[in-house]
mmCIF file of C-alpha atoms and ligand atoms in Angstrom:
data_model
loop_
_atom_site.group_PDB
_atom_site.id
_atom_site.type_symbol
_atom_site.label_atom_id
_atom_site.label_comp_id
_atom_site.label_asym_id
_atom_site.label_seq_id
_atom_site.Cartn_x
_atom_site.Cartn_y
_atom_site.Cartn_z
ATOM 1 C CA MET A 1 -0.809 -24.168 85.448
ATOM 2 C CA PHE A 2 1.506 -23.005 82.712
ATOM 3 C CA SER A 3 5.249 -23.048 82.959
ATOM 4 C CA SER A 4 7.046 -20.839 85.468
ATOM 5 C CA GLN A 5 9.541 -19.588 82.891
ATOM 6 C CA THR A 6 8.883 -16.243 81.155
ATOM 7 C CA PHE A 7 7.872 -16.412 77.521
ATOM 8 C CA PHE A 8 6.146 -14.312 74.851
ATOM 9 C CA PHE A 9 3.603 -15.216 72.233
ATOM 10 C CA ALA A 10 1.872 -13.172 69.538
ATOM 11 C CA VAL A 11 -1.733 -13.100 68.404
ATOM 12 C CA VAL A 12 -2.675 -12.214 64.840
ATOM 13 C CA GLY A 13 -6.035 -11.133 63.403
ATOM 14 C CA ASP A 14 -7.430 -12.188 60.010
ATOM 15 C CA VAL A 15 -4.487 -12.860 57.671
ATOM 16 C CA HIS A 16 -6.354 -13.375 54.363
ATOM 17 C CA GLY A 17 -3.276 -14.889 52.729
ATOM 18 C CA HIS A 18 -0.873 -12.097 53.761
ATOM 19 C CA MET A 19 1.562 -14.435 55.541
ATOM 20 C CA HIS A 20 4.674 -12.507 54.441
ATOM 21 C CA GLN A 21 3.312 -9.322 56.022
ATOM 22 C CA MET A 22 2.509 -11.213 59.224
ATOM 23 C CA VAL A 23 6.029 -12.662 59.406
ATOM 24 C CA SER A 24 7.783 -9.374 58.659
ATOM 25 C CA HIS A 25 5.738 -7.435 61.230
ATOM 26 C CA LEU A 26 6.465 -9.944 63.983
ATOM 27 C CA THR A 27 10.138 -10.487 63.152
ATOM 28 C CA ALA A 28 10.624 -6.692 63.154
ATOM 29 C CA TRP A 29 9.087 -6.606 66.629
ATOM 30 C CA GLU A 30 11.352 -9.411 67.852
ATOM 31 C CA GLU A 31 14.428 -7.610 66.568
ATOM 32 C CA ARG A 32 13.448 -4.281 68.007
ATOM 33 C CA SER A 33 12.295 -5.566 71.379
ATOM 34 C CA ARG A 34 15.024 -8.234 71.610
ATOM 35 C CA ARG A 35 12.363 -10.619 72.815
ATOM 36 C CA PRO A 36 11.824 -13.925 71.039
ATOM 37 C CA LEU A 37 8.322 -15.222 70.393
ATOM 38 C CA ASP A 38 7.683 -18.835 71.381
ATOM 39 C CA PHE A 39 4.608 -19.272 69.187
ATOM 40 C CA VAL A 40 1.863 -17.424 67.288
ATOM 41 C CA LEU A 41 -1.910 -17.837 67.634
ATOM 42 C CA GLN A 42 -4.204 -16.832 64.782
ATOM 43 C CA VAL A 43 -7.957 -16.285 64.918
ATOM 44 C CA GLY A 44 -9.123 -17.510 61.491
ATOM 45 C CA ASP A 45 -9.394 -16.298 57.895
ATOM 46 C CA PHE A 46 -5.794 -17.394 57.584
ATOM 47 C CA GLU A 47 -6.417 -18.497 53.961
ATOM 48 C CA PRO A 48 -3.714 -21.140 53.556
ATOM 49 C CA HIS A 49 -4.299 -21.869 49.871
ATOM 50 C CA ARG A 50 -1.772 -24.249 48.331
ATOM 51 C CA HIS A 51 -3.075 -23.711 44.791
ATOM 52 C CA ASN A 52 -6.138 -22.690 42.804
ATOM 53 C CA ALA A 53 -7.985 -25.916 43.605
ATOM 54 C CA ASP A 54 -7.894 -24.946 47.312
ATOM 55 C CA LEU A 55 -9.020 -21.423 46.503
ATOM 56 C CA ALA A 56 -12.030 -22.843 44.640
ATOM 57 C CA THR A 57 -13.321 -24.355 47.904
ATOM 58 C CA MET A 58 -13.334 -21.021 49.771
ATOM 59 C CA ALA A 59 -16.571 -19.092 50.258
ATOM 60 C CA ALA A 60 -15.972 -15.517 49.030
ATOM 61 C CA PRO A 61 -17.026 -13.143 46.264
ATOM 62 C CA THR A 62 -14.731 -13.260 43.207
ATOM 63 C CA LYS A 63 -13.015 -9.970 44.049
ATOM 64 C CA TYR A 64 -11.718 -11.479 47.308
ATOM 65 C CA ARG A 65 -10.347 -14.641 45.700
ATOM 66 C CA HIS A 66 -6.570 -14.352 45.778
ATOM 67 C CA LEU A 67 -4.101 -17.173 46.146
ATOM 68 C CA GLY A 68 -2.047 -15.234 48.681
ATOM 69 C CA ASP A 69 1.384 -16.136 50.083
ATOM 70 C CA PHE A 70 0.827 -19.581 51.529
ATOM 71 C CA ALA A 71 2.109 -21.650 48.590
ATOM 72 C CA ALA A 72 5.655 -20.422 49.369
ATOM 73 C CA TYR A 73 5.418 -21.945 52.875
ATOM 74 C CA HIS A 74 3.789 -25.117 51.626
ATOM 75 C CA GLN A 75 6.487 -25.580 48.965
ATOM 76 C CA ARG A 76 9.202 -24.952 51.599
ATOM 77 C CA ARG A 77 10.484 -21.835 49.848
ATOM 78 C CA ARG A 78 9.692 -19.910 53.019
ATOM 79 C CA ARG A 79 9.347 -21.003 56.610
ATOM 80 C CA PHE A 80 7.407 -19.572 59.536
ATOM 81 C CA PRO A 81 10.018 -18.590 62.156
ATOM 82 C CA TRP A 82 7.762 -19.860 65.001
ATOM 83 C CA PRO A 83 4.996 -22.442 65.284
ATOM 84 C CA VAL A 84 1.721 -20.879 64.098
ATOM 85 C CA TYR A 85 -1.597 -22.307 65.349
ATOM 86 C CA PHE A 86 -4.778 -21.195 63.618
ATOM 87 C CA ILE A 87 -8.495 -21.886 63.619
ATOM 88 C CA GLY A 88 -10.739 -21.644 60.566
ATOM 89 C CA GLY A 89 -12.754 -18.520 59.787
ATOM 90 C CA ASN A 90 -15.459 -18.062 57.158
ATOM 91 C CA HIS A 91 -12.967 -17.657 54.290
ATOM 92 C CA GLU A 92 -10.872 -20.811 54.238
ATOM 93 C CA PRO A 93 -10.077 -23.646 51.808
ATOM 94 C CA TYR A 94 -12.393 -26.007 53.676
ATOM 95 C CA GLY A 95 -12.074 -28.533 50.849
ATOM 96 C CA HIS A 96 -8.571 -29.124 52.232
ATOM 97 C CA LEU A 97 -9.026 -28.318 55.939
ATOM 98 C CA ASP A 98 -12.074 -30.568 56.312
ATOM 99 C CA LEU A 99 -10.045 -33.608 55.287
ATOM 100 C CA TYR A 100 -8.652 -33.260 58.831
ATOM 101 C CA PRO A 101 -11.440 -32.054 61.154
ATOM 102 C CA GLU A 102 -9.230 -32.917 64.150
ATOM 103 C CA GLY A 103 -6.521 -30.581 62.860
ATOM 104 C CA PHE A 104 -3.127 -31.190 61.210
ATOM 105 C CA ALA A 105 0.150 -29.578 60.158
ATOM 106 C CA LEU A 106 -0.189 -28.007 56.686
ATOM 107 C CA ALA A 107 3.468 -27.035 56.496
ATOM 108 C CA PRO A 108 6.411 -26.858 58.911
ATOM 109 C CA HIS A 109 5.427 -24.620 61.849
ATOM 110 C CA CYS A 110 1.859 -24.296 60.592
ATOM 111 C CA HIS A 111 -0.899 -26.123 62.464
ATOM 112 C CA TYR A 112 -4.648 -26.092 61.968
ATOM 113 C CA LEU A 113 -6.478 -26.704 65.262
ATOM 114 C CA GLY A 114 -9.425 -28.397 63.552
ATOM 115 C CA ARG A 115 -13.173 -27.688 63.672
ATOM 116 C CA SER A 116 -12.617 -27.791 67.408
ATOM 117 C CA GLY A 117 -9.356 -28.531 69.098
ATOM 118 C CA VAL A 118 -6.882 -27.899 71.851
ATOM 119 C CA VAL A 119 -3.122 -27.679 72.106
ATOM 120 C CA GLU A 120 -0.866 -27.231 75.113
ATOM 121 C CA LEU A 121 1.978 -24.759 74.568
ATOM 122 C CA ASN A 122 4.510 -24.249 77.371
ATOM 123 C CA GLY A 123 1.769 -25.497 79.687
ATOM 124 C CA LEU A 124 -0.736 -22.945 78.320
ATOM 125 C CA ARG A 125 -3.904 -24.731 77.221
ATOM 126 C CA VAL A 126 -5.224 -23.177 74.000
ATOM 127 C CA ALA A 127 -8.655 -24.262 72.725
ATOM 128 C CA GLY A 128 -10.342 -23.166 69.503
ATOM 129 C CA LEU A 129 -13.593 -23.269 67.566
ATOM 130 C CA SER A 130 -13.510 -22.826 63.786
ATOM 131 C CA GLY A 131 -16.182 -21.133 61.670
ATOM 132 C CA ILE A 132 -18.993 -18.672 62.278
ATOM 133 C CA HIS A 133 -22.574 -19.007 63.482
ATOM 134 C CA ARG A 134 -25.721 -19.567 61.429
ATOM 135 C CA GLU A 135 -28.824 -20.312 63.447
ATOM 136 C CA ALA A 136 -30.700 -22.037 60.588
ATOM 137 C CA THR A 137 -28.200 -24.917 60.381
ATOM 138 C CA PHE A 138 -26.787 -24.891 63.900
ATOM 139 C CA CYS A 139 -28.453 -28.167 64.890
ATOM 140 C CA LYS A 140 -27.677 -29.922 61.595
ATOM 141 C CA SER A 141 -24.537 -31.615 60.408
ATOM 142 C CA ARG A 142 -22.477 -30.003 57.666
ATOM 143 C CA PRO A 143 -22.837 -31.400 54.147
ATOM 144 C CA PRO A 144 -20.446 -34.275 53.398
ATOM 145 C CA LEU A 145 -17.128 -33.162 51.964
ATOM 146 C CA ALA A 146 -17.891 -35.166 48.811
ATOM 147 C CA SER A 147 -20.713 -32.713 48.033
ATOM 148 C CA MET A 148 -18.227 -29.806 47.837
ATOM 149 C CA GLY A 149 -18.857 -28.093 44.513
ATOM 150 C CA ASP A 150 -22.499 -29.214 44.409
ATOM 151 C CA VAL A 151 -23.560 -27.208 47.454
ATOM 152 C CA SER A 152 -22.570 -23.660 48.347
ATOM 153 C CA ASN A 153 -19.038 -23.275 49.767
ATOM 154 C CA LYS A 154 -20.702 -21.162 52.419
ATOM 155 C CA ASP A 155 -22.348 -24.259 53.903
ATOM 156 C CA PHE A 156 -18.898 -25.327 55.104
ATOM 157 C CA THR A 157 -18.133 -22.078 56.932
ATOM 158 C CA PHE A 158 -20.428 -22.540 59.938
ATOM 159 C CA PHE A 159 -19.852 -24.247 63.251
ATOM 160 C CA ASN A 160 -22.648 -26.381 64.599
ATOM 161 C CA GLU A 161 -23.897 -27.736 67.917
ATOM 162 C CA GLU A 162 -21.573 -30.721 67.774
ATOM 163 C CA ASP A 163 -18.500 -28.485 67.348
ATOM 164 C CA VAL A 164 -19.538 -26.338 70.322
ATOM 165 C CA GLU A 165 -20.140 -29.428 72.450
ATOM 166 C CA ARG A 166 -16.693 -30.739 71.572
ATOM 167 C CA VAL A 167 -15.107 -27.511 72.781
ATOM 168 C CA LEU A 168 -17.169 -27.652 75.983
ATOM 169 C CA ALA A 169 -15.956 -31.211 76.529
ATOM 170 C CA LEU A 170 -12.343 -29.979 76.517
ATOM 171 C CA GLY A 171 -13.071 -28.904 80.071
ATOM 172 C CA ARG A 172 -10.440 -26.269 80.685
ATOM 173 C CA ALA A 173 -8.741 -23.634 78.585
ATOM 174 C CA ASP A 174 -6.385 -20.766 79.429
ATOM 175 C CA VAL A 175 -6.872 -19.242 75.977
ATOM 176 C CA LEU A 176 -9.892 -19.555 73.674
ATOM 177 C CA LEU A 177 -9.609 -18.843 69.936
ATOM 178 C CA LEU A 178 -12.823 -17.785 68.193
ATOM 179 C CA HIS A 179 -13.354 -16.265 64.766
ATOM 180 C CA ASP A 180 -16.459 -14.179 65.482
ATOM 181 C CA TRP A 181 -16.818 -12.266 68.745
ATOM 182 C CA PRO A 182 -18.773 -13.470 71.767
ATOM 183 C CA SER A 183 -22.041 -11.563 72.254
ATOM 184 C CA GLY A 184 -22.524 -9.127 75.086
ATOM 185 C CA ILE A 185 -19.065 -7.608 75.287
ATOM 186 C CA ILE A 186 -19.980 -4.209 73.796
ATOM 187 C CA PRO A 187 -21.512 -1.926 76.437
ATOM 188 C CA PRO A 188 -24.782 -0.224 75.335
ATOM 189 C CA GLU A 189 -23.107 3.208 75.198
ATOM 190 C CA GLU A 190 -20.694 1.928 72.531
ATOM 191 C CA ALA A 191 -23.325 0.159 70.406
ATOM 192 C CA ALA A 192 -23.799 3.139 68.070
ATOM 193 C CA ASP A 193 -20.107 2.931 67.253
ATOM 194 C CA PHE A 194 -20.712 -0.508 65.710
ATOM 195 C CA GLN A 195 -23.460 0.592 63.318
ATOM 196 C CA GLY A 196 -22.826 -0.672 59.808
ATOM 197 C CA GLN A 197 -20.178 -3.123 60.983
ATOM 198 C CA ARG A 198 -20.257 -6.593 59.437
ATOM 199 C CA ARG A 199 -22.035 -8.782 61.940
ATOM 200 C CA GLY A 200 -24.036 -11.915 62.478
ATOM 201 C CA ALA A 201 -27.511 -12.543 61.112
ATOM 202 C CA SER A 202 -29.022 -11.644 64.476
ATOM 203 C CA HIS A 203 -30.014 -8.031 63.691
ATOM 204 C CA ASP A 204 -27.967 -5.377 65.467
ATOM 205 C CA LEU A 205 -26.034 -7.555 67.871
ATOM 206 C CA VAL A 206 -22.279 -7.865 67.644
ATOM 207 C CA GLY A 207 -21.038 -11.420 68.143
ATOM 208 C CA ASN A 208 -22.933 -14.630 68.790
ATOM 209 C CA ALA A 209 -24.417 -16.387 71.801
ATOM 210 C CA TYR A 210 -22.563 -19.690 71.328
ATOM 211 C CA ALA A 211 -19.172 -18.023 71.438
ATOM 212 C CA ARG A 212 -20.368 -16.324 74.609
ATOM 213 C CA LEU A 213 -21.558 -19.633 76.035
ATOM 214 C CA LEU A 214 -18.034 -21.021 75.599
ATOM 215 C CA VAL A 215 -16.508 -18.002 77.344
ATOM 216 C CA ASP A 216 -18.938 -18.382 80.252
ATOM 217 C CA ALA A 217 -18.423 -22.133 80.551
ATOM 218 C CA LEU A 218 -14.653 -22.370 80.102
ATOM 219 C CA GLN A 219 -13.789 -19.049 81.771
ATOM 220 C CA PRO A 220 -10.468 -18.763 79.918
ATOM 221 C CA ARG A 221 -8.012 -16.066 80.969
ATOM 222 C CA LEU A 222 -7.888 -14.810 77.431
ATOM 223 C CA VAL A 223 -10.368 -14.876 74.535
ATOM 224 C CA LEU A 224 -9.067 -13.970 71.067
ATOM 225 C CA CYS A 225 -11.200 -13.131 68.025
ATOM 226 C CA GLY A 226 -11.070 -11.537 64.573
ATOM 227 C CA HIS A 227 -13.731 -11.452 61.841
ATOM 228 C CA LEU A 228 -14.891 -7.827 62.208
ATOM 229 C CA HIS A 229 -11.480 -6.427 61.198
ATOM 230 C CA ARG A 230 -11.550 -4.169 64.190
ATOM 231 C CA ARG A 231 -9.387 -3.970 67.295
ATOM 232 C CA TYR A 232 -11.271 -4.011 70.543
ATOM 233 C CA ALA A 233 -10.532 -4.846 74.158
ATOM 234 C CA GLY A 234 -13.192 -6.019 76.565
ATOM 235 C CA THR A 235 -13.582 -8.141 79.667
ATOM 236 C CA VAL A 236 -16.121 -10.689 80.850
ATOM 237 C CA GLN A 237 -16.565 -10.872 84.607
ATOM 238 C CA HIS A 238 -17.620 -14.335 85.790
ATOM 239 C CA PRO A 239 -19.786 -14.924 88.862
ATOM 240 C CA GLY A 240 -16.948 -16.733 90.683
ATOM 241 C CA GLY A 241 -14.699 -13.668 90.413
ATOM 242 C CA GLN A 242 -12.591 -14.937 87.494
ATOM 243 C CA ARG A 243 -12.225 -12.524 84.542
ATOM 244 C CA SER A 244 -11.715 -13.245 80.877
ATOM 245 C CA LEU A 245 -9.858 -10.655 78.838
ATOM 246 C CA VAL A 246 -11.338 -10.414 75.340
ATOM 247 C CA ARG A 247 -8.954 -9.195 72.614
ATOM 248 C CA CYS A 248 -10.365 -8.651 69.141
ATOM 249 C CA LEU A 249 -7.919 -7.894 66.357
ATOM 250 C CA ALA A 250 -7.987 -6.080 63.026
ATOM 251 C CA SER A 251 -6.844 -7.720 59.777
ATOM 252 C CA VAL A 252 -3.164 -7.938 58.787
ATOM 253 C CA GLU A 253 -3.720 -5.601 55.823
ATOM 254 C CA GLN A 254 -4.725 -2.898 58.328
ATOM 255 C CA GLY A 255 -1.295 -3.054 59.967
ATOM 256 C CA ALA A 256 -0.351 -2.799 63.652
ATOM 257 C CA GLU A 257 -3.941 -3.155 64.918
ATOM 258 C CA ALA A 258 -3.898 -6.781 63.751
ATOM 259 C CA PHE A 259 -1.214 -7.781 66.245
ATOM 260 C CA ALA A 260 -0.834 -8.254 69.993
ATOM 261 C CA VAL A 261 1.880 -9.780 72.175
ATOM 262 C CA PHE A 262 1.372 -11.428 75.533
ATOM 263 C CA GLN A 263 3.883 -12.213 78.219
ATOM 264 C CA CYS A 264 3.536 -15.232 80.489
ATOM 265 C CA ARG A 265 5.429 -14.987 83.729
ATOM 266 C CA GLU A 266 5.006 -17.005 86.905
ATOM 267 C CA GLY A 267 1.479 -18.012 86.035
ATOM 268 C CA THR A 268 0.372 -14.522 84.947
ATOM 269 C CA LEU A 269 -0.698 -13.594 81.447
ATOM 270 C CA GLN A 270 -0.303 -9.976 80.411
ATOM 271 C CA GLU A 271 -0.568 -8.016 77.174
ATOM 272 C CA ILE A 272 2.477 -5.886 76.481
ATOM 273 C CA ALA A 273 2.735 -2.798 74.291
ATOM 274 C CA MET A 274 4.374 -3.758 70.987
ATOM 275 C CA TRP A 275 5.809 -0.454 69.855
ATOM 276 C CA GLU A 276 6.853 2.048 72.509
HETATM 277 ZN ZN1 LIG B 1 -11.654 -11.429 57.618
#
């Protein structure tokens, strides 16, 4: 069980290289609320490009290729005020990240959780799965990193069976970080509202079954996702009575909808309103 002291942490949706905006939004909240954040969790599409060579290994159309703010943090000209833990999305410099599939620190206070990984923060066990789903290659291994440049960058953006099994083997998680949403969290009456939304290859379904499998197996208190650039709150009720809160976040460029803050107190985990 996590620590009995009270602490706050923030969750951030897709950053897409806008680290300065992320930092200024959260530091403004800390100042206004007079509550310090202990750490920040991020749900992928962080885009930590050090330079153009990193950017060249990201899968994205040309119009979305921007270096972004990360170089300033990597070159120590700026510093994240709190430890930031992120998973990979489908727009990342995997040429760099995949050198360390178990995760690593890219800069002070900036940690990649790996293709699959777990970290314990103030006793809170946070597990993550990087990438998105593609059924056609799910049971295959990813191309070797040495083939980067010869094969499509996109081939590096998918999780596979082995990654999912590694997360399952972690056994227990209080918080689960996913890039794409788990399937089955949108009630049928809201489905029409998701028409035209970017989604997986599986026709009109939002989310994917493997993300859902992880939610069902690990039964975390909190599931955090991004990818669709849309804020949404749902719950998954497990047969044993346990519930998982599912919080999906918008992208940082969209503003306040990209952010959420949670309070941990005496073993409870609760979302708090950021701006009252
Ligand atoms: Zn995104």
